[in-house]
Amino acid sequence: MSSSLRRYYHSCSVMGGHHHKACAAAARSISTCAPHFSLQAYPLPSRVSAIERWSGGNDGRWISSTAFANNWRMSEGYQRKNNVHSVQHVSHLRWRSFSRDGAHHHARKNASKGPDMRNCQSIEEIAQMAHDNLDNMWLRDISAFWTLVSRMIKNNNHRGDHHNRHGTEDQQQQQLQQLTRQLNSVFILTMDSLQTFGPRELAQTAIGFARIANTLDNGGRNQFRGNPHKILQGIIVGQQSQQKDFIFQSIANASMPALSKFDAQCLCNLAYANAIAGSVPAFGDGSTLFDRIAKNGIRKIMQFKPQELANVVWSFEKVGQSNPRLFEEVADQILSLDDIGKFKPQELSNIVLAFAKAGEKNPELFRKLAEHMVALPDFGWFNSQDLSTIVWSFAKAEESNPTAPLFKKVADHIVALDHLHSFQPRHISMIVWAYATAKDSNQRLFGKVADHIIALDNLSAFKPQELSSILLAFAKAGESNPRLFTKVADHVSHQNLREFNSQALSNLLWACAKCGEPNPMCFKKVADHLVELDNLDNFKPQAVSNLLWAFAKCKEPNPKFFKKVAAHIIALDSLKEFKPQDLSNTVWAFAREEGSNPRLYEKVSDHIVALDNLKEFTSQALSNIVWAYASANESHSLLFEKVAIEAIARKNEFNSQEMANLLWSYATVGQLDSRLFSSMESEVTKCFHKCNSQELANIAWAYAVANVDAPQLFDDHSTFVNACIQMKNEFTIEDLSQLHQWCLWQRELLKSNIALPPSLEKQCYSAFITTVPFISALQKDVISELSYIGLELEEEVLMDGGYRLDALAEVNGSKIGIEVDGPFHFMGRKPTGSTILKRRQVASLEGIPIVSVPYWDWNKYGKERGKRQEYLRSLLGLDSSK
């Protein structure tokens, strides 16, 4: 047995009986790596055997001896509390003495040179050599061991399981035990030597451990079936990374006393190692290792080489450690350089990536780097990852000034390539996202990317998030490509959608809808998948609203999906996570696709009304919300009042479509806010030349319903009339019908001299009267009872103005129009704008008062004819005795 292991076993035995529970707890945190043998292979003293029994080792499970090493390193805290043994007692067990600057001396005379492990070809070989030379290893040999192992494990250099299958089962088990013992012995020696390591050894060891852990974490335990990988998983990573955290905390603790002696390279390497390991060691004063590195790094910033400048900011961003002062110093150092040609492409990309992701704004730095790259002869030295990272970072940082020439150069370089085979899916996704985000649509670049994806045999190499991001970028850039969208949608239609997260699904369908590239099979696949989910709790409000918007926009009806989403939203405690655009898209989609859903609309309106203000709502969101309520026949007066106040205050923000929809909505629900219509008059006048035919008709009809005089809007030399003349061939029947009602309104006003050309007026009248009347069962019942009480009726009477009355009767010597009004004539129990306009214009222009028979009054009498007739007599003012 080596002296190192002897000392280790001794330390376990002297800890005392009270410490075995702590040892066992640490032991249980280590990964079980080799199920087919136990610690019985180790000739441990009785104290360790007790720990083995405590931790369940006798059930045949192997537990890494690193757990015991950890307790050995922690024994100083134990001995201070229990006075079991002194620090000197632990120290004299060490077999070498070391100085803090990294120089070291053998305690023995005639020390031999350390082992040369550089020619080892496998982990088994290097483990054997290190184990055989434990007493001869210098500090640099220990740290070099883990560097070499990290390279081998990355390249999967080991003899493989097939090698261990030679010989009997006992021989195979002995080989496995031997490798485990060898790797553990080197690990124990390493951990025991940390306090004597110098800066270079500490940084190199940290990088070795970090690369091993990173390879194992990224590959996953199932990928590595070789025994070395399993053993190292337990030694260096452990269950839930507990072992890894302990290792890097130990290295940080050992580094602190000498951190001021670390040069720029060692500081950078220490930060880089912890970054790739995902570790942020902390200390008792609340500071972290990264805080200490930044403090020392700032003092030595002039010593940092290009690679070190790049790696240090990359490392801080990687683990989310914000340090504006360090980033500022790094930027200033780069800006002070006369020539940044020494920066390699990867270093340039890492710098801009770190600044962009960390949110550290520095326009001067980005400008200087952009100018440097634009001035290069070509991008021959830049690989696909460099290019994608650079443009992504510039777009993410919103550095627009230097973007155009740089983005053009990158795009030209990519377009000129023979193919994009060297570009991984992630790189392609990042590039098109960057160009779309920077609003730098480069048709040739997007075309090149689309052609590359279309030409692939399949899209199995693309992750769901990458596919959705690509289509999203094409949609945002306005670059529709039917073949690309079809290929991606067809691919998704045949995938297991459980691999797609909520964002990927919503982005995918949103992009298809935005580009007008619906795919019924894909939309149905997504809807069915969502309906089958237990709940939608994992879907953020934006994802939910985008999905709804996509289905409604593409006119892909799916009642089950809309019902599930409605139930999900209604069940939420609050809608505070919904942004204004989410709320707008949600109610807009339900209005387009599902129609009325009173509980949903009530929840949304109550939420909006309860807000302190609507300043975060865009003019489009405000317009779409009231449009959705009006279209769904849902009126919420408090909501409309609140939106009206906001719209009046921001009236100059509305474009022609938003203004037309806003006014139409208020007129439709019969909420005739004269302040709103009057305040919008001047703004509407300015945008008439931008209105399409539907918008012109909606605005005219809305003012007719509101009956608000608008002399600027409809004057003798009205731009409105001229706009209508220009659009006369584009008006639909519905548009012409609305214009006819506007013409009637001009007659109501008497003083108005404005009119459409006679030919257009005639066209409007013809459209208005072409509507085929629908006689409902309710109308038939009312007419029947009116006839029974002795009234002579004219049914479906066409008046001079073009309106049709359900019935016209003479009552007490006067003509009275009778309207049987069903649910669609009301918002709740208030008449709609159309109903209000008809009643007013018939009475004003025809001289015929209208009597309404509302459905709720009629329905409450059921089939009792006597009560029905009595109700009608009372309504019409007839003597009930007749």
Tab-separated table of C-alpha atoms in Angstrom, residues 174-388:
chain	number	residue	atom	x	y	z
A	174	GLN	CA	-9.989	-7.315	-9.829
A	175	GLN	CA	-9.074	-5.152	-12.835
A	176	LEU	CA	-11.949	-2.815	-12.047
A	177	GLN	CA	-11.015	-2.643	-8.387
A	178	GLN	CA	-7.420	-1.965	-9.301
A	179	LEU	CA	-8.333	0.962	-11.600
A	180	THR	CA	-10.644	2.382	-8.953
A	181	ARG	CA	-7.930	2.120	-6.322
A	182	GLN	CA	-5.390	3.775	-8.604
A	183	LEU	CA	-7.567	6.744	-9.561
A	184	ASN	CA	-8.662	7.241	-5.957
A	185	SER	CA	-5.105	7.197	-4.717
A	186	VAL	CA	-4.114	9.991	-7.111
A	187	PHE	CA	-7.225	11.955	-6.194
A	188	ILE	CA	-6.498	11.638	-2.477
A	189	LEU	CA	-2.918	12.739	-3.036
A	190	THR	CA	-4.177	15.719	-5.043
A	191	MET	CA	-6.658	16.875	-2.409
A	192	ASP	CA	-4.071	16.464	0.346
A	193	SER	CA	-1.559	18.538	-1.636
A	194	LEU	CA	-3.834	21.503	-2.473
A	195	GLN	CA	-2.590	23.614	0.444
A	196	THR	CA	0.964	23.261	-0.848
A	197	PHE	CA	0.188	23.926	-4.512
A	198	GLY	CA	1.417	27.108	-6.101
A	199	PRO	CA	-0.726	29.299	-8.400
A	200	ARG	CA	0.181	27.410	-11.553
A	201	GLU	CA	-0.589	23.986	-10.079
A	202	LEU	CA	-3.870	25.169	-8.559
A	203	ALA	CA	-5.056	26.688	-11.846
A	204	GLN	CA	-3.947	23.688	-13.917
A	205	THR	CA	-5.533	21.202	-11.533
A	206	ALA	CA	-8.772	23.182	-11.529
A	207	ILE	CA	-8.879	23.172	-15.325
A	208	GLY	CA	-8.219	19.429	-15.426
A	209	PHE	CA	-11.021	18.677	-12.976
A	210	ALA	CA	-13.346	21.125	-14.730
A	211	ARG	CA	-12.821	19.613	-18.157
A	212	ILE	CA	-13.408	16.110	-16.859
A	213	ALA	CA	-16.605	17.176	-15.086
A	214	ASN	CA	-17.765	19.147	-18.109
A	215	THR	CA	-17.206	16.193	-20.452
A	216	LEU	CA	-19.093	13.852	-18.157
A	217	ASP	CA	-21.943	16.323	-17.541
A	218	ASN	CA	-22.379	17.177	-21.219
A	219	GLY	CA	-22.138	13.593	-22.376
A	220	GLY	CA	-24.433	12.199	-19.740
A	221	ARG	CA	-23.755	9.138	-17.723
A	222	ASN	CA	-25.457	6.834	-20.166
A	223	GLN	CA	-23.156	7.834	-23.002
A	224	PHE	CA	-20.044	6.579	-21.240
A	225	ARG	CA	-20.057	2.882	-20.622
A	226	GLY	CA	-16.324	2.530	-19.985
A	227	ASN	CA	-15.186	1.849	-16.438
A	228	PRO	CA	-12.901	4.928	-16.259
A	229	HIS	CA	-15.833	7.200	-17.004
A	230	LYS	CA	-17.994	5.571	-14.369
A	231	ILE	CA	-15.274	5.778	-11.765
A	232	LEU	CA	-14.395	9.389	-12.549
A	233	GLN	CA	-18.079	10.269	-12.461
A	234	GLY	CA	-18.124	9.200	-8.836
A	235	ILE	CA	-14.779	10.698	-7.898
A	236	ILE	CA	-15.142	14.131	-9.491
A	237	VAL	CA	-18.864	14.748	-10.064
A	238	GLY	CA	-20.830	12.677	-7.596
A	239	GLN	CA	-24.538	12.640	-7.010
A	240	GLN	CA	-26.170	15.989	-7.831
A	241	SER	CA	-22.654	17.404	-8.374
A	242	GLN	CA	-21.958	17.413	-4.627
A	243	GLN	CA	-18.467	16.028	-5.094
A	244	LYS	CA	-17.663	18.580	-7.810
A	245	ASP	CA	-18.820	21.428	-5.590
A	246	PHE	CA	-16.626	20.171	-2.753
A	247	ILE	CA	-13.561	19.899	-5.016
A	248	PHE	CA	-13.841	23.420	-6.386
A	249	GLN	CA	-14.571	24.897	-2.981
A	250	SER	CA	-11.422	23.178	-1.722
A	251	ILE	CA	-9.366	24.570	-4.593
A	252	ALA	CA	-10.793	28.046	-3.922
A	253	ASN	CA	-9.948	27.790	-0.231
A	254	ALA	CA	-6.407	26.731	-1.089
A	255	SER	CA	-6.057	29.582	-3.588
A	256	MET	CA	-7.102	32.409	-1.281
A	257	PRO	CA	-3.881	32.866	0.740
A	258	ALA	CA	-1.816	33.146	-2.450
A	259	LEU	CA	-4.280	34.798	-4.837
A	260	SER	CA	-2.303	38.018	-4.862
A	261	LYS	CA	0.652	36.022	-6.238
A	262	PHE	CA	-1.377	34.657	-9.169
A	263	ASP	CA	-0.270	36.150	-12.452
A	264	ALA	CA	-2.778	37.129	-15.139
A	265	GLN	CA	-2.730	33.718	-16.779
A	266	CYS	CA	-3.314	31.826	-13.527
A	267	LEU	CA	-6.119	34.169	-12.467
A	268	CYS	CA	-7.779	33.764	-15.829
A	269	ASN	CA	-7.352	29.970	-15.810
A	270	LEU	CA	-8.815	29.700	-12.314
A	271	ALA	CA	-11.878	31.700	-13.393
A	272	TYR	CA	-12.164	29.735	-16.624
A	273	ALA	CA	-12.005	26.388	-14.797
A	274	ASN	CA	-14.791	27.321	-12.399
A	275	ALA	CA	-16.845	28.690	-15.298
A	276	ILE	CA	-16.781	25.513	-17.353
A	277	ALA	CA	-17.476	23.513	-14.191
A	278	GLY	CA	-20.415	25.803	-13.396
A	279	SER	CA	-19.017	26.454	-9.918
A	280	VAL	CA	-19.081	29.671	-7.879
A	281	PRO	CA	-17.222	28.970	-4.616
A	282	ALA	CA	-18.244	31.264	-1.772
A	283	PHE	CA	-16.577	32.317	1.451
A	284	GLY	CA	-17.747	33.105	4.941
A	285	ASP	CA	-17.707	36.867	4.413
A	286	GLY	CA	-20.300	36.596	1.637
A	287	SER	CA	-17.843	37.132	-1.187
A	288	THR	CA	-17.175	34.634	-3.964
A	289	LEU	CA	-14.046	33.405	-5.656
A	290	PHE	CA	-15.020	35.501	-8.675
A	291	ASP	CA	-15.160	38.637	-6.518
A	292	ARG	CA	-11.598	37.957	-5.371
A	293	ILE	CA	-10.409	37.182	-8.906
A	294	ALA	CA	-11.917	40.423	-10.192
A	295	LYS	CA	-10.251	42.452	-7.444
A	296	ASN	CA	-6.828	40.982	-8.210
A	297	GLY	CA	-7.391	40.934	-11.957
A	298	ILE	CA	-8.192	44.655	-12.096
A	299	ARG	CA	-4.855	45.394	-10.415
A	300	LYS	CA	-3.023	43.367	-13.033
A	301	ILE	CA	-5.148	44.188	-16.078
A	302	MET	CA	-2.135	45.509	-17.976
A	303	GLN	CA	-0.585	42.028	-17.829
A	304	PHE	CA	-3.546	40.307	-19.518
A	305	LYS	CA	-2.919	38.974	-23.001
A	306	PRO	CA	-5.715	38.881	-25.627
A	307	GLN	CA	-6.748	35.327	-24.770
A	308	GLU	CA	-6.822	36.117	-21.067
A	309	LEU	CA	-8.914	39.262	-21.591
A	310	ALA	CA	-11.405	37.252	-23.610
A	311	ASN	CA	-11.530	34.292	-21.252
A	312	VAL	CA	-11.910	36.271	-18.060
A	313	VAL	CA	-15.037	38.178	-19.174
A	314	TRP	CA	-16.394	35.023	-20.804
A	315	SER	CA	-15.933	33.154	-17.515
A	316	PHE	CA	-17.691	35.786	-15.419
A	317	GLU	CA	-20.676	35.859	-17.776
A	318	LYS	CA	-20.806	32.078	-18.018
A	319	VAL	CA	-21.591	31.706	-14.315
A	320	GLY	CA	-23.663	34.888	-14.117
A	321	GLN	CA	-21.207	36.834	-11.985
A	322	SER	CA	-21.800	40.515	-12.588
A	323	ASN	CA	-18.799	42.777	-12.156
A	324	PRO	CA	-19.197	46.021	-14.148
A	325	ARG	CA	-15.839	47.343	-12.955
A	326	LEU	CA	-13.960	44.349	-14.350
A	327	PHE	CA	-15.807	44.552	-17.688
A	328	GLU	CA	-15.082	48.267	-17.879
A	329	GLU	CA	-11.374	47.694	-17.195
A	330	VAL	CA	-11.198	44.959	-19.836
A	331	ALA	CA	-12.923	47.215	-22.375
A	332	ASP	CA	-10.604	50.105	-21.580
A	333	GLN	CA	-7.587	47.850	-21.935
A	334	ILE	CA	-8.733	46.691	-25.380
A	335	LEU	CA	-9.580	50.226	-26.463
A	336	SER	CA	-6.122	51.401	-25.404
A	337	LEU	CA	-4.439	48.974	-27.798
A	338	ASP	CA	-3.216	50.468	-31.045
A	339	ASP	CA	-3.551	47.151	-32.810
A	340	ILE	CA	-6.053	44.438	-31.923
A	341	GLY	CA	-4.848	42.185	-34.714
A	342	LYS	CA	-3.428	39.828	-32.098
A	343	PHE	CA	-6.931	38.831	-31.064
A	344	LYS	CA	-7.909	35.534	-32.630
A	345	PRO	CA	-11.437	35.072	-34.035
A	346	GLN	CA	-12.550	32.999	-31.049
A	347	GLU	CA	-11.269	35.642	-28.659
A	348	LEU	CA	-13.152	38.379	-30.506
A	349	SER	CA	-16.338	36.325	-30.443
A	350	ASN	CA	-15.962	35.498	-26.730
A	351	ILE	CA	-15.498	39.156	-25.832
A	352	VAL	CA	-18.606	40.422	-27.607
A	353	LEU	CA	-20.581	37.392	-26.386
A	354	ALA	CA	-19.649	38.072	-22.772
A	355	PHE	CA	-20.496	41.769	-22.959
A	356	ALA	CA	-23.772	41.101	-24.770
A	357	LYS	CA	-25.040	38.361	-22.455
A	358	ALA	CA	-23.892	40.171	-19.324
A	359	GLY	CA	-25.758	43.290	-20.444
A	360	GLU	CA	-22.608	45.398	-20.174
A	361	LYS	CA	-23.106	48.229	-22.665
A	362	ASN	CA	-19.943	49.573	-24.274
A	363	PRO	CA	-20.601	51.088	-27.714
A	364	GLU	CA	-16.999	52.181	-28.157
A	365	LEU	CA	-15.709	48.658	-27.662
A	366	PHE	CA	-18.229	47.168	-30.092
A	367	ARG	CA	-17.487	49.872	-32.628
A	368	LYS	CA	-13.741	49.265	-32.445
A	369	LEU	CA	-14.109	45.502	-32.793
A	370	ALA	CA	-16.578	45.906	-35.667
A	371	GLU	CA	-14.268	48.271	-37.526
A	372	HIS	CA	-11.381	45.860	-37.020
A	373	MET	CA	-13.349	42.930	-38.441
A	374	VAL	CA	-14.731	44.940	-41.345
A	375	ALA	CA	-11.180	45.992	-42.243
A	376	LEU	CA	-9.959	42.384	-42.430
A	377	PRO	CA	-9.260	41.089	-45.968
A	378	ASP	CA	-11.676	38.216	-45.406
A	379	PHE	CA	-13.108	35.919	-42.789
A	380	GLY	CA	-11.021	32.932	-43.763
A	381	TRP	CA	-9.818	32.369	-40.202
A	382	PHE	CA	-13.321	32.577	-38.730
A	383	ASN	CA	-15.232	29.337	-38.325
A	384	SER	CA	-19.001	29.014	-38.239
A	385	GLN	CA	-19.152	29.298	-34.456
A	386	ASP	CA	-17.109	32.519	-34.488
A	387	LEU	CA	-19.313	34.124	-37.138
A	388	SER	CA	-22.591	33.092	-35.532
